[in-house]
Amino acid sequence: MAEKNILAYFKSPEEAEGVSKKLQTLRVVDMSIDRFSMYPDTDPYGAPNLSGSMVSLSSVTYGNTLGGDSTNILAATNVAASGMSNGGQGGPTGRDILLTVVVEEGSFDKAMKIIEDAGGFV
């Protein structure tokens, strides 16, 4: 039987985990939940820099040093680095959790309904 995939975005891991439990009743071939970021090697929940030394603008506003000089420069160009954006880690939608699901074709519509009913963005 053919397979279909779904990429659904959520605001928290708990939302995605709740949906994943409901999806287990269907013919799921593969499923994963991941957090993503617009910058490589980021730890969005790292310890804030309170030492008084300012490595970069992104280290102060994001509370950590990212993947290195190039990544820090890229992060500082984002409007969120100025504190004037409400986008935060998840961007303008606040959705930085990705639920990836592969289901058999016959279960696709049911899976989509479960995801959308739970507030997932497909």
PDB file of N, CA, C and O in Angstrom, residues 21-53:
ATOM      1  N   LYS A  21       0.121  10.260  20.298  1.00  0.00           N
ATOM      2  CA  LYS A  21      -0.560   9.142  20.976  1.00  0.00           C
ATOM      3  C   LYS A  21      -1.872   8.804  20.274  1.00  0.00           C
ATOM      4  O   LYS A  21      -2.225   7.627  20.133  1.00  0.00           O
ATOM      5  N   LYS A  22      -2.589   9.830  19.831  1.00  0.00           N
ATOM      6  CA  LYS A  22      -3.848   9.597  19.115  1.00  0.00           C
ATOM      7  C   LYS A  22      -3.585   8.952  17.749  1.00  0.00           C
ATOM      8  O   LYS A  22      -4.370   8.134  17.281  1.00  0.00           O
ATOM      9  N   LEU A  23      -2.479   9.343  17.118  1.00  0.00           N
ATOM     10  CA  LEU A  23      -2.156   8.812  15.791  1.00  0.00           C
ATOM     11  C   LEU A  23      -1.747   7.341  15.851  1.00  0.00           C
ATOM     12  O   LEU A  23      -1.819   6.645  14.837  1.00  0.00           O
ATOM     13  N   GLN A  24      -1.321   6.862  17.006  1.00  0.00           N
ATOM     14  CA  GLN A  24      -0.896   5.465  17.129  1.00  0.00           C
ATOM     15  C   GLN A  24      -2.032   4.487  16.830  1.00  0.00           C
ATOM     16  O   GLN A  24      -1.788   3.327  16.532  1.00  0.00           O
ATOM     17  N   THR A  25      -3.273   4.959  16.903  1.00  0.00           N
ATOM     18  CA  THR A  25      -4.408   4.085  16.602  1.00  0.00           C
ATOM     19  C   THR A  25      -4.549   3.840  15.099  1.00  0.00           C
ATOM     20  O   THR A  25      -5.281   2.951  14.688  1.00  0.00           O
ATOM     21  N   LEU A  26      -3.852   4.646  14.296  1.00  0.00           N
ATOM     22  CA  LEU A  26      -3.897   4.503  12.840  1.00  0.00           C
ATOM     23  C   LEU A  26      -2.711   3.666  12.369  1.00  0.00           C
ATOM     24  O   LEU A  26      -1.873   3.253  13.155  1.00  0.00           O
ATOM     25  N   ARG A  27      -2.619   3.478  11.088  1.00  0.00           N
ATOM     26  CA  ARG A  27      -1.507   2.722  10.509  1.00  0.00           C
ATOM     27  C   ARG A  27      -0.315   3.662  10.276  1.00  0.00           C
ATOM     28  O   ARG A  27      -0.059   4.100   9.157  1.00  0.00           O
ATOM     29  N   VAL A  28       0.406   3.945  11.362  1.00  0.00           N
ATOM     30  CA  VAL A  28       1.570   4.824  11.282  1.00  0.00           C
ATOM     31  C   VAL A  28       2.790   3.994  10.915  1.00  0.00           C
ATOM     32  O   VAL A  28       3.092   2.995  11.563  1.00  0.00           O
ATOM     33  N   VAL A  29       3.490   4.423   9.873  1.00  0.00           N
ATOM     34  CA  VAL A  29       4.704   3.741   9.437  1.00  0.00           C
ATOM     35  C   VAL A  29       5.901   4.287  10.196  1.00  0.00           C
ATOM     36  O   VAL A  29       6.763   3.537  10.657  1.00  0.00           O
ATOM     37  N   ASP A  30       5.941   5.614  10.364  1.00  0.00           N
ATOM     38  CA  ASP A  30       7.056   6.260  11.065  1.00  0.00           C
ATOM     39  C   ASP A  30       6.564   7.595  11.608  1.00  0.00           C
ATOM     40  O   ASP A  30       5.700   8.238  11.017  1.00  0.00           O
ATOM     41  N   MET A  31       7.160   8.013  12.738  1.00  0.00           N
ATOM     42  CA  MET A  31       6.743   9.274  13.338  1.00  0.00           C
ATOM     43  C   MET A  31       7.906   9.814  14.172  1.00  0.00           C
ATOM     44  O   MET A  31       8.619   9.053  14.818  1.00  0.00           O
ATOM     45  N   SER A  32       8.070  11.147  14.155  1.00  0.00           N
ATOM     46  CA  SER A  32       9.081  11.770  15.006  1.00  0.00           C
ATOM     47  C   SER A  32       8.628  13.170  15.403  1.00  0.00           C
ATOM     48  O   SER A  32       7.826  13.792  14.717  1.00  0.00           O
ATOM     49  N   ILE A  33       9.141  13.624  16.544  1.00  0.00           N
ATOM     50  CA  ILE A  33       8.878  14.975  17.036  1.00  0.00           C
ATOM     51  C   ILE A  33      10.216  15.644  17.244  1.00  0.00           C
ATOM     52  O   ILE A  33      11.082  15.107  17.941  1.00  0.00           O
ATOM     53  N   ASP A  34      10.403  16.806  16.621  1.00  0.00           N
ATOM     54  CA  ASP A  34      11.677  17.516  16.698  1.00  0.00           C
ATOM     55  C   ASP A  34      11.439  19.003  16.901  1.00  0.00           C
ATOM     56  O   ASP A  34      10.448  19.554  16.433  1.00  0.00           O
ATOM     57  N   ARG A  35      12.380  19.644  17.572  1.00  0.00           N
ATOM     58  CA  ARG A  35      12.384  21.101  17.666  1.00  0.00           C
ATOM     59  C   ARG A  35      13.346  21.606  16.593  1.00  0.00           C
ATOM     60  O   ARG A  35      14.395  21.026  16.377  1.00  0.00           O
ATOM     61  N   PHE A  36      12.975  22.677  15.919  1.00  0.00           N
ATOM     62  CA  PHE A  36      13.858  23.241  14.911  1.00  0.00           C
ATOM     63  C   PHE A  36      14.083  24.713  15.180  1.00  0.00           C
ATOM     64  O   PHE A  36      13.338  25.354  15.914  1.00  0.00           O
ATOM     65  N   SER A  37      15.131  25.247  14.597  1.00  0.00           N
ATOM     66  CA  SER A  37      15.491  26.641  14.771  1.00  0.00           C
ATOM     67  C   SER A  37      15.957  27.193  13.440  1.00  0.00           C
ATOM     68  O   SER A  37      16.398  26.444  12.572  1.00  0.00           O
ATOM     69  N   MET A  38      15.876  28.497  13.307  1.00  0.00           N
ATOM     70  CA  MET A  38      16.348  29.098  12.058  1.00  0.00           C
ATOM     71  C   MET A  38      17.861  29.237  12.025  1.00  0.00           C
ATOM     72  O   MET A  38      18.433  29.615  11.027  1.00  0.00           O
ATOM     73  N   TYR A  39      18.540  28.901  13.124  1.00  0.00           N
ATOM     74  CA  TYR A  39      19.997  28.992  13.193  1.00  0.00           C
ATOM     75  C   TYR A  39      20.576  27.634  13.549  1.00  0.00           C
ATOM     76  O   TYR A  39      20.029  26.930  14.389  1.00  0.00           O
ATOM     77  N   PRO A  40      21.723  27.277  12.951  1.00  0.00           N
ATOM     78  CA  PRO A  40      22.332  25.988  13.267  1.00  0.00           C
ATOM     79  C   PRO A  40      22.934  25.986  14.671  1.00  0.00           C
ATOM     80  O   PRO A  40      23.311  27.028  15.195  1.00  0.00           O
ATOM     81  N   ASP A  41      23.014  24.795  15.263  1.00  0.00           N
ATOM     82  CA  ASP A  41      23.673  24.599  16.560  1.00  0.00           C
ATOM     83  C   ASP A  41      23.112  25.480  17.650  1.00  0.00           C
ATOM     84  O   ASP A  41      23.855  26.002  18.478  1.00  0.00           O
ATOM     85  N   THR A  42      21.807  25.672  17.686  1.00  0.00           N
ATOM     86  CA  THR A  42      21.242  26.535  18.714  1.00  0.00           C
ATOM     87  C   THR A  42      20.717  25.725  19.882  1.00  0.00           C
ATOM     88  O   THR A  42      20.258  24.612  19.722  1.00  0.00           O
ATOM     89  N   ASP A  43      20.816  26.302  21.030  1.00  0.00           N
ATOM     90  CA  ASP A  43      20.180  25.770  22.234  1.00  0.00           C
ATOM     91  C   ASP A  43      19.292  26.883  22.749  1.00  0.00           C
ATOM     92  O   ASP A  43      19.748  27.750  23.494  1.00  0.00           O
ATOM     93  N   PRO A  44      18.024  26.918  22.324  1.00  0.00           N
ATOM     94  CA  PRO A  44      17.175  28.053  22.660  1.00  0.00           C
ATOM     95  C   PRO A  44      16.926  28.205  24.155  1.00  0.00           C
ATOM     96  O   PRO A  44      16.466  29.234  24.592  1.00  0.00           O
ATOM     97  N   TYR A  45      17.248  27.181  24.934  1.00  0.00           N
ATOM     98  CA  TYR A  45      16.991  27.264  26.358  1.00  0.00           C
ATOM     99  C   TYR A  45      18.286  27.269  27.164  1.00  0.00           C
ATOM    100  O   TYR A  45      18.304  26.874  28.311  1.00  0.00           O
ATOM    101  N   GLY A  46      19.374  27.726  26.537  1.00  0.00           N
ATOM    102  CA  GLY A  46      20.652  27.799  27.229  1.00  0.00           C
ATOM    103  C   GLY A  46      20.629  28.847  28.330  1.00  0.00           C
ATOM    104  O   GLY A  46      19.734  29.677  28.415  1.00  0.00           O
ATOM    105  N   ALA A  47      21.647  28.802  29.183  1.00  0.00           N
ATOM    106  CA  ALA A  47      21.723  29.751  30.296  1.00  0.00           C
ATOM    107  C   ALA A  47      21.947  31.159  29.768  1.00  0.00           C
ATOM    108  O   ALA A  47      22.727  31.372  28.847  1.00  0.00           O
ATOM    109  N   PRO A  48      21.260  32.157  30.316  1.00  0.00           N
ATOM    110  CA  PRO A  48      21.458  33.527  29.859  1.00  0.00           C
ATOM    111  C   PRO A  48      22.838  34.046  30.243  1.00  0.00           C
ATOM    112  O   PRO A  48      23.425  33.610  31.223  1.00  0.00           O
ATOM    113  N   ASN A  49      23.315  34.968  29.459  1.00  0.00           N
ATOM    114  CA  ASN A  49      24.635  35.549  29.690  1.00  0.00           C
ATOM    115  C   ASN A  49      24.481  36.707  30.670  1.00  0.00           C
ATOM    116  O   ASN A  49      24.132  37.806  30.282  1.00  0.00           O
ATOM    117  N   LEU A  50      24.756  36.460  31.943  1.00  0.00           N
ATOM    118  CA  LEU A  50      24.618  37.493  32.963  1.00  0.00           C
ATOM    119  C   LEU A  50      25.969  37.915  33.521  1.00  0.00           C
ATOM    120  O   LEU A  50      26.049  38.590  34.537  1.00  0.00           O
ATOM    121  N   SER A  51      27.045  37.516  32.858  1.00  0.00           N
ATOM    122  CA  SER A  51      28.379  37.775  33.378  1.00  0.00           C
ATOM    123  C   SER A  51      28.852  39.198  33.122  1.00  0.00           C
ATOM    124  O   SER A  51      29.850  39.619  33.668  1.00  0.00           O
ATOM    125  N   GLY A  52      28.174  39.939  32.288  1.00  0.00           N
ATOM    126  CA  GLY A  52      28.591  41.290  31.962  1.00  0.00           C
ATOM    127  C   GLY A  52      29.433  41.354  30.704  1.00  0.00           C
ATOM    128  O   GLY A  52      29.673  42.418  30.169  1.00  0.00           O
ATOM    129  N   SER A  53      29.902  40.222  30.214  1.00  0.00           N
ATOM    130  CA  SER A  53      30.656  40.228  28.963  1.00  0.00           C
ATOM    131  C   SER A  53      29.690  39.973  27.816  1.00  0.00           C
ATOM    132  O   SER A  53      28.888  39.057  27.859  1.00  0.00           O
TER     133      SER A  53
END
